[in-house]
Coordinates of N, CA and C in Angstrom, one line a residue:
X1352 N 4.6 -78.6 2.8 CA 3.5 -77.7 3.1 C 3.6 -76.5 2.2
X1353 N 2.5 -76.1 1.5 CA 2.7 -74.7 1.2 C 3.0 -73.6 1.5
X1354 N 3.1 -72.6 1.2 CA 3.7 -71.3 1.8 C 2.1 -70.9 1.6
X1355 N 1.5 -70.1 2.7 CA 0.6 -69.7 3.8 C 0.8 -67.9 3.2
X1356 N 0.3 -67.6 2.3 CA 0.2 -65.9 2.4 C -0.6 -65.4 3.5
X1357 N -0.4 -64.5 4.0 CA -1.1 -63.2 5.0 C -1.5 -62.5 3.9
X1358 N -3.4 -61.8 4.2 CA -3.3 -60.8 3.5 C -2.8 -59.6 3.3
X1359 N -2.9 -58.7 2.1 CA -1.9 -57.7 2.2 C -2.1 -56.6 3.4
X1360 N -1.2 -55.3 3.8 CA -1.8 -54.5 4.7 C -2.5 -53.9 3.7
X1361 N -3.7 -53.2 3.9 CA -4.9 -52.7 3.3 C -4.5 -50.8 3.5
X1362 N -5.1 -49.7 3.1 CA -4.5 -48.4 3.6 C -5.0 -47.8 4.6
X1363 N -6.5 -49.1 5.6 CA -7.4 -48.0 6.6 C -7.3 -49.3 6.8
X1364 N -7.7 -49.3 8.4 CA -8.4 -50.3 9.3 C -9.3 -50.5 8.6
X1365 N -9.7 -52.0 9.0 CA -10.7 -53.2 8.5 C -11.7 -52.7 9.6
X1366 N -11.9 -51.6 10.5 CA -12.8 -51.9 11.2 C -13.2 -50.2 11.4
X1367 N -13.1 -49.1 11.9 CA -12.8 -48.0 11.7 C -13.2 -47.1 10.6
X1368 N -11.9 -47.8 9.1 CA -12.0 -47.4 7.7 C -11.1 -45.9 7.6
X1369 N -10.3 -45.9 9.3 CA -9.3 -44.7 9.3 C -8.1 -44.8 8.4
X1370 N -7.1 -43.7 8.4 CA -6.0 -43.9 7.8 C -5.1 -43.7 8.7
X1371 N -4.9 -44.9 9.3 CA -3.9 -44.6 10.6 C -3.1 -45.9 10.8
X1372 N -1.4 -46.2 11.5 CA -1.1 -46.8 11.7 C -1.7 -48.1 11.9
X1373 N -1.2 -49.4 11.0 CA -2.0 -50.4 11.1 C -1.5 -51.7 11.9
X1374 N -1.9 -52.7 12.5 CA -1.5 -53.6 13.3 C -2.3 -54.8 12.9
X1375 N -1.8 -56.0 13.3 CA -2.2 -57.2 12.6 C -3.1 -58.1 13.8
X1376 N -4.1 -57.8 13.6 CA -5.1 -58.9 14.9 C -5.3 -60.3 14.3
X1377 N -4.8 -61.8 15.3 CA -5.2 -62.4 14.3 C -6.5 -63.0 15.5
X1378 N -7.5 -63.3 14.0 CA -8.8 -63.4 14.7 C -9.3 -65.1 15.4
X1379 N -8.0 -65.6 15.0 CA -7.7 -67.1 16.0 C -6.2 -66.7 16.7
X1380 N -6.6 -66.5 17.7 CA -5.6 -65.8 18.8 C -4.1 -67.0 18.7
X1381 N -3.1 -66.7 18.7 CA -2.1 -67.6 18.2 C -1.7 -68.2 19.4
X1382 N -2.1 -68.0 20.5 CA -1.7 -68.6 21.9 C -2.9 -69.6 21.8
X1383 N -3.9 -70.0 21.3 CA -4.6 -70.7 21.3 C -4.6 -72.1 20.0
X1384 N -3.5 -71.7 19.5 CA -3.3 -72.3 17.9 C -3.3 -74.2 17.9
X1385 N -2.0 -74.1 19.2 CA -2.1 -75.7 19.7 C -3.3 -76.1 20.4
X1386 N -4.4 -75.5 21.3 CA -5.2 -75.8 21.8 C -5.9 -77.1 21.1
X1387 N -6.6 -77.9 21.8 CA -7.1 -79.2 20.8 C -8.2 -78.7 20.0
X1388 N -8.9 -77.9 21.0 CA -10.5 -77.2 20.6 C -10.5 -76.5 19.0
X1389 N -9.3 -75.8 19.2 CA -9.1 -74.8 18.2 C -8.6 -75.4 16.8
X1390 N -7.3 -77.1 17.3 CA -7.1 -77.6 16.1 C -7.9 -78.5 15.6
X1391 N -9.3 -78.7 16.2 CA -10.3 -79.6 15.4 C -11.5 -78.1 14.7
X1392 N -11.5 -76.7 15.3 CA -12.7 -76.6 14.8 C -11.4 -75.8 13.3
X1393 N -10.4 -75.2 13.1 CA -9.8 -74.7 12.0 C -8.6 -75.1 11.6
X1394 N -8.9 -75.3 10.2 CA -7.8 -75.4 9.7 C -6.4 -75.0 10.1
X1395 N -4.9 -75.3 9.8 CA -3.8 -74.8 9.8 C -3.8 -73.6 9.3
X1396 N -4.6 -73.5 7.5 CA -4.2 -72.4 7.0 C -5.4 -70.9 7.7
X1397 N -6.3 -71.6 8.5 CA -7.0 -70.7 8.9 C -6.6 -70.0 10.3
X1398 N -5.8 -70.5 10.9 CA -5.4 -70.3 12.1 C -4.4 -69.3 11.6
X1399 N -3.8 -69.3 10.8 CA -2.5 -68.7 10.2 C -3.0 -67.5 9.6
X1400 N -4.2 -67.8 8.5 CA -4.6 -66.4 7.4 C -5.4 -65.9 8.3
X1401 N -6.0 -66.0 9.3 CA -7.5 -65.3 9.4 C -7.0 -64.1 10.3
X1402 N -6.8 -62.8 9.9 CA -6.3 -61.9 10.2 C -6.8 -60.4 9.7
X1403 N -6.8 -59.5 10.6 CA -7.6 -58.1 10.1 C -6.3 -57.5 10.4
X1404 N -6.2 -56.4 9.8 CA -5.1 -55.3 9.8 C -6.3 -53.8 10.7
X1405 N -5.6 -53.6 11.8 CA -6.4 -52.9 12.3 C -6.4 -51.6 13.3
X1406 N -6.4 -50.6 13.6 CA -5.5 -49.5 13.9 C -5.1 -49.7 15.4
X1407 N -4.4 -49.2 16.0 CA -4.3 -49.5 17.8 C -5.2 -49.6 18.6
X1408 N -6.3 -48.5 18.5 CA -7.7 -48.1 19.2 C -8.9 -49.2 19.0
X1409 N -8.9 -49.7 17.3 CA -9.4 -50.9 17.6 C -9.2 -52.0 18.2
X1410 N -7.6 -52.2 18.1 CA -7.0 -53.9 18.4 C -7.7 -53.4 19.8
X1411 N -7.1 -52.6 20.6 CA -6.8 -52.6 22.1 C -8.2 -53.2 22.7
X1412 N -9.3 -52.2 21.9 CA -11.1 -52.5 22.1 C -10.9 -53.8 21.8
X1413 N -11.0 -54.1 20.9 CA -11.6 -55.7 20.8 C -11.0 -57.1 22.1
X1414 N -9.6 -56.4 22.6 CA -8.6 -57.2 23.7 C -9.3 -56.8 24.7
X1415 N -10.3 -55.5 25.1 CA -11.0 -55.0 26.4 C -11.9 -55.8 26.4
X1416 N -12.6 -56.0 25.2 CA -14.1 -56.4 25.5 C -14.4 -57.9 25.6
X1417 N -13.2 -58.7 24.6 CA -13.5 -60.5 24.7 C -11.9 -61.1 25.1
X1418 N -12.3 -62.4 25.7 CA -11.0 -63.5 26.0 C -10.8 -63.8 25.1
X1419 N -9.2 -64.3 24.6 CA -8.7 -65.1 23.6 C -9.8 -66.4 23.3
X1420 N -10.2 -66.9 24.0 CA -11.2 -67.9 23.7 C -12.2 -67.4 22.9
X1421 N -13.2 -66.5 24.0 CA -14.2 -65.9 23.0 C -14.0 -65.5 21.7
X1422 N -12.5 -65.2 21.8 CA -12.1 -64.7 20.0 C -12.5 -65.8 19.1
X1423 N -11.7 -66.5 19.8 CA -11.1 -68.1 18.8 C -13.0 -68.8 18.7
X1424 N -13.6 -68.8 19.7 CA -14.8 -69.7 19.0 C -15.9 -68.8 19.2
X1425 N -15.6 -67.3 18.9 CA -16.7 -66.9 18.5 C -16.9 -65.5 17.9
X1426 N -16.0 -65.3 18.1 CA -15.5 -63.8 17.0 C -14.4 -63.9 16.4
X1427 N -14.2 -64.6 15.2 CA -13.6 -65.0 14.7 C -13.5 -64.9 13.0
X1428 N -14.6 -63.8 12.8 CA -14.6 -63.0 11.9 C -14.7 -61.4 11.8
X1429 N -14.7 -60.4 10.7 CA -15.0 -59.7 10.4 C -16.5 -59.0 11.4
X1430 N -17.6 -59.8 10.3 CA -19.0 -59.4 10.5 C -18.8 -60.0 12.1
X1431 N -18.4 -61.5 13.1 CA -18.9 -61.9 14.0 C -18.7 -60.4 15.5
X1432 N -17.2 -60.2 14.9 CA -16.8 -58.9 15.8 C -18.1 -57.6 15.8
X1433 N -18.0 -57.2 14.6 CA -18.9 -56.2 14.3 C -20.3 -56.0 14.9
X1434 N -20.9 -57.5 14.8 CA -22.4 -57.7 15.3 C -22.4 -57.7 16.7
X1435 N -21.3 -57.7 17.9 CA -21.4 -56.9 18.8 C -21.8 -55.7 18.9
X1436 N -23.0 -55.5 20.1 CA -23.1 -54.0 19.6 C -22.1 -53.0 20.6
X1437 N -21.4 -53.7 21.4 CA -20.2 -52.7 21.9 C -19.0 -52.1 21.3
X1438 N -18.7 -53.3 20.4 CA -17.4 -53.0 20.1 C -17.7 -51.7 18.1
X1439 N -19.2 -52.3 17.7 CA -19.8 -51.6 16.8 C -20.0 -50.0 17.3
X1440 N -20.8 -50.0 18.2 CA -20.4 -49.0 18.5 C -19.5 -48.1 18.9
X1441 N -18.8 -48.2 19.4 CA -17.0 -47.9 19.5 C -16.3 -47.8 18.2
X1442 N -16.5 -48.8 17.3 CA -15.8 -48.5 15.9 C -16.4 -47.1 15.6
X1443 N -18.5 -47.4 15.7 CA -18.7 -46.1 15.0 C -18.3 -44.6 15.2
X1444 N -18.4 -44.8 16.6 CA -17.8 -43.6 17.4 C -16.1 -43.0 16.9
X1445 N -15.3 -44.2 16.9 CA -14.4 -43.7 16.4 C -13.5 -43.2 14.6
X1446 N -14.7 -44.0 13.9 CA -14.8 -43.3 12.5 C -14.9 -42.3 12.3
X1447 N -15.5 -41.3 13.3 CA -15.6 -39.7 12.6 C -14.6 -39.2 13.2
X1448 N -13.2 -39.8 14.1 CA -12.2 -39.4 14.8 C -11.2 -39.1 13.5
X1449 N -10.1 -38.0 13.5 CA -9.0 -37.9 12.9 C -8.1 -39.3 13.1
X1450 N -7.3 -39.2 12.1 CA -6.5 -40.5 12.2 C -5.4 -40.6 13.3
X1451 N -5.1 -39.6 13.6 CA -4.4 -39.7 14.6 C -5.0 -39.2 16.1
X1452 N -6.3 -39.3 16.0 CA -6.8 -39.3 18.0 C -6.9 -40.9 18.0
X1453 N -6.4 -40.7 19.7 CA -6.3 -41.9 20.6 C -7.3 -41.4 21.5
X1454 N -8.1 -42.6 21.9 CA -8.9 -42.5 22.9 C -8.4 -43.0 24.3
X1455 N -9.2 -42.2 25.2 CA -8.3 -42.5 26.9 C -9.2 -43.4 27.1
X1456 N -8.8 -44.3 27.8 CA -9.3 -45.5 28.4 C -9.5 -45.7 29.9

């Protein structure tokens, strides 16, 4: 099998565009990896690479607002996340935030 790179960490959230501590979301939830569902609709190497680097305030949002399922067959990208307009709005909200505010939940 080949060796499987991760992309690099980036220097701002993939989602935000802050400069703040970064964490690794993967956007096929890895507790779902063996699932049948999940190993017919993606690849090995997609289950493995498909990953955003992304600050705490976002990860935590995106784990408030959808189930590991919902992640896995249906936000499971970039843009599919974004075109929610909850969690869009929350990123936008928190882009004009300093890099270091946390939001109370």
């Amino acid at each position: 099998m080949p060796d499987l790179r991760l992309p690099e960490q980036p220097n701002a959230c993939e989602l935000c565009q802050r400069a703040a501590p970064l964490t690794r979301h993967h956007l096929i939830p890895r507790s779902l990896h063996g699932k049948t569902y999940v190993r017919k609709r993606f690849s090995r190497e997609e289950r493995i690479t498909a990953t955003l680097w992304v600050c705490r305030a976002c990860h935590d949002q995106i784990h408030r607002l959808f189930t590991e399922k919902e992640l896995a067959l249906g936000y499971h990208t970039r843009e599919a996340l974004m075109a929610d307009p909850r969690l869009r709005n929350f990123v936008e909200w928190l882009a004009s935030k300093p890099a270091g505010f946390k939001p109370r939940h």
